Amino acid sequence: MLHSISLGLLLFGVWLLLSGFFEPLLLGLGVVSCLVVVLIAHRMDMIDREGHPIHLGWRIVIYWFWLALEIVKSNIDVARRILDPKLPIHPVLIRLQASQKSELGLVIYANSITLTPGTVSVQVETGEILVHAIAKEPAEALQQGDMDRRVSAVEGPAEGGGKGEEAA
Amino acid sequence: MFIAVTAAILITMALALTRALLGPTVYDRVLAVNMFGTKTVLLIAVLGFLTGRPDFLDISLVYALINFIGTIAVLKLLKFGDLGTAGGRDEPAED
Amino acid sequence: METALDIVSWVLLVTGSVFAMIGGLGLIRLPDVYTRMHGAGITDTMGAGLILAGLMVQGGFSQVTVKLILILIFLLYTSPTSTYALANAAFHRGQKPLLGKPGHGKEDDQPSKP
């Protein structure tokens, strides 16, 4: 129920920000369409801890800042490799242990790997991710497990996981 | 100055289109077309500023949505051979 | 103040454009699908992020900026998802990644358990 209310409020907030009109008729239409969406989402059983993860709270925001810094660093590294006339790449496939307990955490981890250029997650299984890296250095950086620990910390002491694929 | 950014995005789009035409595999083409779509989103946003019509941003937002759905649909068709399958990640690909 | 903001915005826009073009170049230069994904990743994160950030500075505190932020968030959510879908589809369909130094023709790095 809490999730439904927060989803409805979120949808209405997005509606207000996107429309920019504050006439009663348009506001009413907005409320109605938000309610319909929440109802449909409820019927599809999409409102749960994974589809709408409000329990992550501020930890995920802090993680985003760290991730943004990582993305900038690896961007510069990969850009240097592409511009180098010798093309110093050395693609490797590695298997990574993923310590996340829920599928949501696993998806956040896999998407973070893909979002940092230089590494792409190819196959995600429970507790294990197959990663393609453009060179040995980014692969070794991942194997140090810094990102893995941070995602697990973001995930927090989560209990149980459903079967959602979305929301990272 | 926005013109310079527009030109840069157009060059990137041309490069992506070259890759889409060269192939060699179908995945290269999908990757290139996906990138082309992302660049289109940016191009529309920058064009909105260039022509002083910020309404373009709505179109750009919708284009981002369509691009994502389109890429996923094409990949699903490639992976499972039809769009009706409820594809889970544990489902084996039938070759 | 105006000029300072303008300079920040142009720096962001130009850096973003340069990164976008580097990504495009990578799409042409790199040898196979999986490595090209890294090139596309540059344009999707750094290119799009910096260009949209530059536009946000131009937009100031307005509805325009809110829409730009929404576009950016949406791109950052979807681009890894579609890249993963692409990599996974290619891998499932038996597309072998090129491993080791290109041009040597030997696969010296098989997937290994850590």
PDB file of N, CA, C and O in Angstrom, chain A residues 80-131:
ATOM      1  N   ARG A  80      41.010   7.227 -24.495  1.00  0.00           N
ATOM      2  CA  ARG A  80      42.439   7.212 -24.815  1.00  0.00           C
ATOM      3  C   ARG A  80      42.790   5.992 -25.661  1.00  0.00           C
ATOM      4  O   ARG A  80      43.531   6.070 -26.633  1.00  0.00           O
ATOM      5  N   ARG A  81      42.217   4.845 -25.301  1.00  0.00           N
ATOM      6  CA  ARG A  81      42.500   3.624 -26.067  1.00  0.00           C
ATOM      7  C   ARG A  81      42.016   3.745 -27.505  1.00  0.00           C
ATOM      8  O   ARG A  81      42.682   3.294 -28.440  1.00  0.00           O
ATOM      9  N   ILE A  82      40.834   4.353 -27.681  1.00  0.00           N
ATOM     10  CA  ILE A  82      40.295   4.449 -29.037  1.00  0.00           C
ATOM     11  C   ILE A  82      41.121   5.414 -29.883  1.00  0.00           C
ATOM     12  O   ILE A  82      41.376   5.176 -31.058  1.00  0.00           O
ATOM     13  N   LEU A  83      41.577   6.511 -29.255  1.00  0.00           N
ATOM     14  CA  LEU A  83      42.309   7.521 -30.029  1.00  0.00           C
ATOM     15  C   LEU A  83      43.731   7.095 -30.324  1.00  0.00           C
ATOM     16  O   LEU A  83      44.336   7.573 -31.284  1.00  0.00           O
ATOM     17  N   ASP A  84      44.290   6.195 -29.506  1.00  0.00           N
ATOM     18  CA  ASP A  84      45.663   5.730 -29.715  1.00  0.00           C
ATOM     19  C   ASP A  84      45.765   5.033 -31.070  1.00  0.00           C
ATOM     20  O   ASP A  84      44.989   4.132 -31.371  1.00  0.00           O
ATOM     21  N   PRO A  85      46.734   5.460 -31.924  1.00  0.00           N
ATOM     22  CA  PRO A  85      46.825   4.834 -33.251  1.00  0.00           C
ATOM     23  C   PRO A  85      47.123   3.336 -33.180  1.00  0.00           C
ATOM     24  O   PRO A  85      46.759   2.596 -34.097  1.00  0.00           O
ATOM     25  N   LYS A  86      47.767   2.884 -32.091  1.00  0.00           N
ATOM     26  CA  LYS A  86      48.103   1.459 -31.992  1.00  0.00           C
ATOM     27  C   LYS A  86      46.923   0.626 -31.498  1.00  0.00           C
ATOM     28  O   LYS A  86      46.984  -0.593 -31.500  1.00  0.00           O
ATOM     29  N   LEU A  87      45.851   1.284 -31.067  1.00  0.00           N
ATOM     30  CA  LEU A  87      44.649   0.624 -30.559  1.00  0.00           C
ATOM     31  C   LEU A  87      44.984  -0.405 -29.461  1.00  0.00           C
ATOM     32  O   LEU A  87      44.861  -1.611 -29.662  1.00  0.00           O
ATOM     33  N   PRO A  88      45.451   0.057 -28.299  1.00  0.00           N
ATOM     34  CA  PRO A  88      45.929  -0.870 -27.260  1.00  0.00           C
ATOM     35  C   PRO A  88      44.797  -1.549 -26.492  1.00  0.00           C
ATOM     36  O   PRO A  88      44.593  -1.301 -25.314  1.00  0.00           O
ATOM     37  N   ILE A  89      44.062  -2.409 -27.188  1.00  0.00           N
ATOM     38  CA  ILE A  89      42.999  -3.127 -26.487  1.00  0.00           C
ATOM     39  C   ILE A  89      43.387  -4.581 -26.341  1.00  0.00           C
ATOM     40  O   ILE A  89      44.217  -5.103 -27.089  1.00  0.00           O
ATOM     41  N   HIS A  90      42.793  -5.231 -25.374  1.00  0.00           N
ATOM     42  CA  HIS A  90      43.105  -6.624 -25.089  1.00  0.00           C
ATOM     43  C   HIS A  90      41.846  -7.223 -24.474  1.00  0.00           C
ATOM     44  O   HIS A  90      41.749  -7.369 -23.258  1.00  0.00           O
ATOM     45  N   PRO A  91      40.828  -7.545 -25.311  1.00  0.00           N
ATOM     46  CA  PRO A  91      39.527  -7.949 -24.762  1.00  0.00           C
ATOM     47  C   PRO A  91      39.627  -9.253 -23.974  1.00  0.00           C
ATOM     48  O   PRO A  91      40.305 -10.193 -24.398  1.00  0.00           O
ATOM     49  N   VAL A  92      38.988  -9.298 -22.837  1.00  0.00           N
ATOM     50  CA  VAL A  92      38.954 -10.514 -22.015  1.00  0.00           C
ATOM     51  C   VAL A  92      37.528 -10.764 -21.540  1.00  0.00           C
ATOM     52  O   VAL A  92      36.714  -9.845 -21.442  1.00  0.00           O
ATOM     53  N   LEU A  93      37.224 -12.031 -21.307  1.00  0.00           N
ATOM     54  CA  LEU A  93      35.959 -12.410 -20.676  1.00  0.00           C
ATOM     55  C   LEU A  93      36.294 -12.902 -19.278  1.00  0.00           C
ATOM     56  O   LEU A  93      37.148 -13.770 -19.118  1.00  0.00           O
ATOM     57  N   ILE A  94      35.633 -12.352 -18.267  1.00  0.00           N
ATOM     58  CA  ILE A  94      35.899 -12.836 -16.914  1.00  0.00           C
ATOM     59  C   ILE A  94      34.593 -13.179 -16.219  1.00  0.00           C
ATOM     60  O   ILE A  94      33.543 -12.634 -16.558  1.00  0.00           O
ATOM     61  N   ARG A  95      34.688 -14.097 -15.282  1.00  0.00           N
ATOM     62  CA  ARG A  95      33.549 -14.402 -14.434  1.00  0.00           C
ATOM     63  C   ARG A  95      33.732 -13.694 -13.105  1.00  0.00           C
ATOM     64  O   ARG A  95      34.768 -13.801 -12.476  1.00  0.00           O
ATOM     65  N   LEU A  96      32.691 -12.959 -12.705  1.00  0.00           N
ATOM     66  CA  LEU A  96      32.758 -12.217 -11.447  1.00  0.00           C
ATOM     67  C   LEU A  96      31.808 -12.836 -10.444  1.00  0.00           C
ATOM     68  O   LEU A  96      30.694 -13.218 -10.805  1.00  0.00           O
ATOM     69  N   GLN A  97      32.260 -12.936  -9.200  1.00  0.00           N
ATOM     70  CA  GLN A  97      31.333 -13.336  -8.148  1.00  0.00           C
ATOM     71  C   GLN A  97      30.510 -12.118  -7.753  1.00  0.00           C
ATOM     72  O   GLN A  97      31.055 -11.038  -7.571  1.00  0.00           O
ATOM     73  N   ALA A  98      29.200 -12.278  -7.659  1.00  0.00           N
ATOM     74  CA  ALA A  98      28.347 -11.183  -7.216  1.00  0.00           C
ATOM     75  C   ALA A  98      27.768 -11.550  -5.857  1.00  0.00           C
ATOM     76  O   ALA A  98      27.126 -12.585  -5.719  1.00  0.00           O
ATOM     77  N   SER A  99      27.996 -10.698  -4.859  1.00  0.00           N
ATOM     78  CA  SER A  99      27.598 -11.060  -3.498  1.00  0.00           C
ATOM     79  C   SER A  99      26.219 -10.524  -3.141  1.00  0.00           C
ATOM     80  O   SER A  99      25.810 -10.605  -1.991  1.00  0.00           O
ATOM     81  N   GLN A 100      25.485  -9.950  -4.143  1.00  0.00           N
ATOM     82  CA  GLN A 100      24.175  -9.366  -3.812  1.00  0.00           C
ATOM     83  C   GLN A 100      23.179 -10.464  -3.467  1.00  0.00           C
ATOM     84  O   GLN A 100      23.206 -11.543  -4.049  1.00  0.00           O
ATOM     85  N   LYS A 101      22.289 -10.146  -2.534  1.00  0.00           N
ATOM     86  CA  LYS A 101      21.330 -11.159  -2.086  1.00  0.00           C
ATOM     87  C   LYS A 101      20.052 -11.137  -2.904  1.00  0.00           C
ATOM     88  O   LYS A 101      19.451 -12.173  -3.159  1.00  0.00           O
ATOM     89  N   SER A 102      19.624  -9.935  -3.335  1.00  0.00           N
ATOM     90  CA  SER A 102      18.371  -9.864  -4.079  1.00  0.00           C
ATOM     91  C   SER A 102      18.657  -9.678  -5.564  1.00  0.00           C
ATOM     92  O   SER A 102      19.768  -9.315  -5.956  1.00  0.00           O
ATOM     93  N   GLU A 103      17.631  -9.944  -6.388  1.00  0.00           N
ATOM     94  CA  GLU A 103      17.797  -9.749  -7.821  1.00  0.00           C
ATOM     95  C   GLU A 103      17.947  -8.269  -8.145  1.00  0.00           C
ATOM     96  O   GLU A 103      18.644  -7.911  -9.091  1.00  0.00           O
ATOM     97  N   LEU A 104      17.299  -7.432  -7.345  1.00  0.00           N
ATOM     98  CA  LEU A 104      17.422  -5.991  -7.563  1.00  0.00           C
ATOM     99  C   LEU A 104      18.884  -5.561  -7.432  1.00  0.00           C
ATOM    100  O   LEU A 104      19.411  -4.843  -8.281  1.00  0.00           O
ATOM    101  N   GLY A 105      19.545  -6.051  -6.382  1.00  0.00           N
ATOM    102  CA  GLY A 105      20.954  -5.717  -6.197  1.00  0.00           C
ATOM    103  C   GLY A 105      21.793  -6.215  -7.352  1.00  0.00           C
ATOM    104  O   GLY A 105      22.688  -5.526  -7.836  1.00  0.00           O
ATOM    105  N   LEU A 106      21.483  -7.423  -7.818  1.00  0.00           N
ATOM    106  CA  LEU A 106      22.221  -8.011  -8.936  1.00  0.00           C
ATOM    107  C   LEU A 106      22.057  -7.149 -10.181  1.00  0.00           C
ATOM    108  O   LEU A 106      23.016  -6.902 -10.926  1.00  0.00           O
ATOM    109  N   VAL A 107      20.810  -6.681 -10.415  1.00  0.00           N
ATOM    110  CA  VAL A 107      20.553  -5.854 -11.598  1.00  0.00           C
ATOM    111  C   VAL A 107      21.289  -4.526 -11.481  1.00  0.00           C
ATOM    112  O   VAL A 107      21.873  -4.035 -12.450  1.00  0.00           O
ATOM    113  N   ILE A 108      21.294  -3.939 -10.259  1.00  0.00           N
ATOM    114  CA  ILE A 108      22.029  -2.680 -10.082  1.00  0.00           C
ATOM    115  C   ILE A 108      23.509  -2.902 -10.382  1.00  0.00           C
ATOM    116  O   ILE A 108      24.145  -2.117 -11.090  1.00  0.00           O
ATOM    117  N   TYR A 109      24.049  -4.007  -9.887  1.00  0.00           N
ATOM    118  CA  TYR A 109      25.466  -4.297 -10.107  1.00  0.00           C
ATOM    119  C   TYR A 109      25.748  -4.489 -11.592  1.00  0.00           C
ATOM    120  O   TYR A 109      26.663  -3.871 -12.151  1.00  0.00           O
ATOM    121  N   ALA A 110      24.935  -5.325 -12.269  1.00  0.00           N
ATOM    122  CA  ALA A 110      25.179  -5.609 -13.689  1.00  0.00           C
ATOM    123  C   ALA A 110      25.037  -4.348 -14.525  1.00  0.00           C
ATOM    124  O   ALA A 110      25.836  -4.091 -15.424  1.00  0.00           O
ATOM    125  N   ASN A 111      24.030  -3.532 -14.220  1.00  0.00           N
ATOM    126  CA  ASN A 111      23.849  -2.302 -14.991  1.00  0.00           C
ATOM    127  C   ASN A 111      24.970  -1.312 -14.721  1.00  0.00           C
ATOM    128  O   ASN A 111      25.372  -0.581 -15.625  1.00  0.00           O
ATOM    129  N   SER A 112      25.490  -1.291 -13.479  1.00  0.00           N
ATOM    130  CA  SER A 112      26.612  -0.394 -13.198  1.00  0.00           C
ATOM    131  C   SER A 112      27.833  -0.826 -13.994  1.00  0.00           C
ATOM    132  O   SER A 112      28.564   0.016 -14.530  1.00  0.00           O
ATOM    133  N   ILE A 113      28.046  -2.157 -14.086  1.00  0.00           N
ATOM    134  CA  ILE A 113      29.178  -2.655 -14.869  1.00  0.00           C
ATOM    135  C   ILE A 113      29.032  -2.225 -16.317  1.00  0.00           C
ATOM    136  O   ILE A 113      29.974  -1.753 -16.945  1.00  0.00           O
ATOM    137  N   THR A 114      27.827  -2.377 -16.857  1.00  0.00           N
ATOM    138  CA  THR A 114      27.615  -2.023 -18.256  1.00  0.00           C
ATOM    139  C   THR A 114      27.725  -0.521 -18.471  1.00  0.00           C
ATOM    140  O   THR A 114      28.215  -0.073 -19.506  1.00  0.00           O
ATOM    141  N   LEU A 115      27.288   0.242 -17.493  1.00  0.00           N
ATOM    142  CA  LEU A 115      27.274   1.701 -17.636  1.00  0.00           C
ATOM    143  C   LEU A 115      28.684   2.274 -17.657  1.00  0.00           C
ATOM    144  O   LEU A 115      28.926   3.281 -18.320  1.00  0.00           O
ATOM    145  N   THR A 116      29.635   1.627 -16.955  1.00  0.00           N
ATOM    146  CA  THR A 116      31.007   2.100 -17.033  1.00  0.00           C
ATOM    147  C   THR A 116      31.615   1.576 -18.327  1.00  0.00           C
ATOM    148  O   THR A 116      31.679   0.365 -18.508  1.00  0.00           O
ATOM    149  N   PRO A 117      32.030   2.459 -19.231  1.00  0.00           N
ATOM    150  CA  PRO A 117      32.614   1.986 -20.487  1.00  0.00           C
ATOM    151  C   PRO A 117      33.876   1.177 -20.188  1.00  0.00           C
ATOM    152  O   PRO A 117      34.546   1.409 -19.196  1.00  0.00           O
ATOM    153  N   GLY A 118      34.137   0.210 -21.071  1.00  0.00           N
ATOM    154  CA  GLY A 118      35.287  -0.653 -20.839  1.00  0.00           C
ATOM    155  C   GLY A 118      34.879  -2.000 -20.298  1.00  0.00           C
ATOM    156  O   GLY A 118      35.612  -2.971 -20.427  1.00  0.00           O
ATOM    157  N   THR A 119      33.702  -2.060 -19.672  1.00  0.00           N
ATOM    158  CA  THR A 119      33.203  -3.350 -19.191  1.00  0.00           C
ATOM    159  C   THR A 119      31.728  -3.478 -19.555  1.00  0.00           C
ATOM    160  O   THR A 119      30.974  -2.528 -19.417  1.00  0.00           O
ATOM    161  N   VAL A 120      31.339  -4.652 -20.039  1.00  0.00           N
ATOM    162  CA  VAL A 120      29.940  -4.922 -20.378  1.00  0.00           C
ATOM    163  C   VAL A 120      29.563  -6.256 -19.761  1.00  0.00           C
ATOM    164  O   VAL A 120      30.278  -7.243 -19.931  1.00  0.00           O
ATOM    165  N   SER A 121      28.467  -6.310 -19.022  1.00  0.00           N
ATOM    166  CA  SER A 121      28.040  -7.606 -18.503  1.00  0.00           C
ATOM    167  C   SER A 121      27.307  -8.352 -19.609  1.00  0.00           C
ATOM    168  O   SER A 121      26.421  -7.815 -20.259  1.00  0.00           O
ATOM    169  N   VAL A 122      27.733  -9.587 -19.850  1.00  0.00           N
ATOM    170  CA  VAL A 122      27.211 -10.364 -20.969  1.00  0.00           C
ATOM    171  C   VAL A 122      26.125 -11.318 -20.505  1.00  0.00           C
ATOM    172  O   VAL A 122      25.135 -11.528 -21.186  1.00  0.00           O
ATOM    173  N   GLN A 123      26.315 -11.918 -19.345  1.00  0.00           N
ATOM    174  CA  GLN A 123      25.353 -12.894 -18.871  1.00  0.00           C
ATOM    175  C   GLN A 123      25.269 -12.798 -17.352  1.00  0.00           C
ATOM    176  O   GLN A 123      26.290 -12.837 -16.675  1.00  0.00           O
ATOM    177  N   VAL A 124      24.048 -12.653 -16.851  1.00  0.00           N
ATOM    178  CA  VAL A 124      23.864 -12.516 -15.410  1.00  0.00           C
ATOM    179  C   VAL A 124      23.203 -13.773 -14.880  1.00  0.00           C
ATOM    180  O   VAL A 124      22.140 -14.169 -15.358  1.00  0.00           O
ATOM    181  N   GLU A 125      23.870 -14.432 -13.944  1.00  0.00           N
ATOM    182  CA  GLU A 125      23.250 -15.566 -13.270  1.00  0.00           C
ATOM    183  C   GLU A 125      23.274 -15.268 -11.776  1.00  0.00           C
ATOM    184  O   GLU A 125      23.901 -14.321 -11.346  1.00  0.00           O
ATOM    185  N   THR A 126      22.597 -16.099 -11.009  1.00  0.00           N
ATOM    186  CA  THR A 126      22.578 -15.859  -9.576  1.00  0.00           C
ATOM    187  C   THR A 126      23.989 -16.005  -9.014  1.00  0.00           C
ATOM    188  O   THR A 126      24.606 -17.061  -9.123  1.00  0.00           O
ATOM    189  N   GLY A 127      24.487 -14.912  -8.430  1.00  0.00           N
ATOM    190  CA  GLY A 127      25.786 -14.961  -7.799  1.00  0.00           C
ATOM    191  C   GLY A 127      26.962 -14.927  -8.746  1.00  0.00           C
ATOM    192  O   GLY A 127      28.105 -15.059  -8.312  1.00  0.00           O
ATOM    193  N   GLU A 128      26.711 -14.746 -10.040  1.00  0.00           N
ATOM    194  CA  GLU A 128      27.825 -14.766 -10.980  1.00  0.00           C
ATOM    195  C   GLU A 128      27.480 -13.930 -12.205  1.00  0.00           C
ATOM    196  O   GLU A 128      26.374 -14.011 -12.727  1.00  0.00           O
ATOM    197  N   ILE A 129      28.432 -13.126 -12.643  1.00  0.00           N
ATOM    198  CA  ILE A 129      28.218 -12.298 -13.824  1.00  0.00           C
ATOM    199  C   ILE A 129      29.381 -12.518 -14.785  1.00  0.00           C
ATOM    200  O   ILE A 129      30.536 -12.463 -14.385  1.00  0.00           O
ATOM    201  N   LEU A 130      29.040 -12.782 -16.052  1.00  0.00           N
ATOM    202  CA  LEU A 130      30.058 -12.911 -17.087  1.00  0.00           C
ATOM    203  C   LEU A 130      30.279 -11.523 -17.679  1.00  0.00           C
ATOM    204  O   LEU A 130      29.342 -10.894 -18.150  1.00  0.00           O
ATOM    205  N   VAL A 131      31.519 -11.049 -17.620  1.00  0.00           N
ATOM    206  CA  VAL A 131      31.805  -9.673 -18.016  1.00  0.00           C
ATOM    207  C   VAL A 131      32.801  -9.662 -19.167  1.00  0.00           C
ATOM    208  O   VAL A 131      33.788 -10.392 -19.153  1.00  0.00           O
TER     209      VAL A 131
END
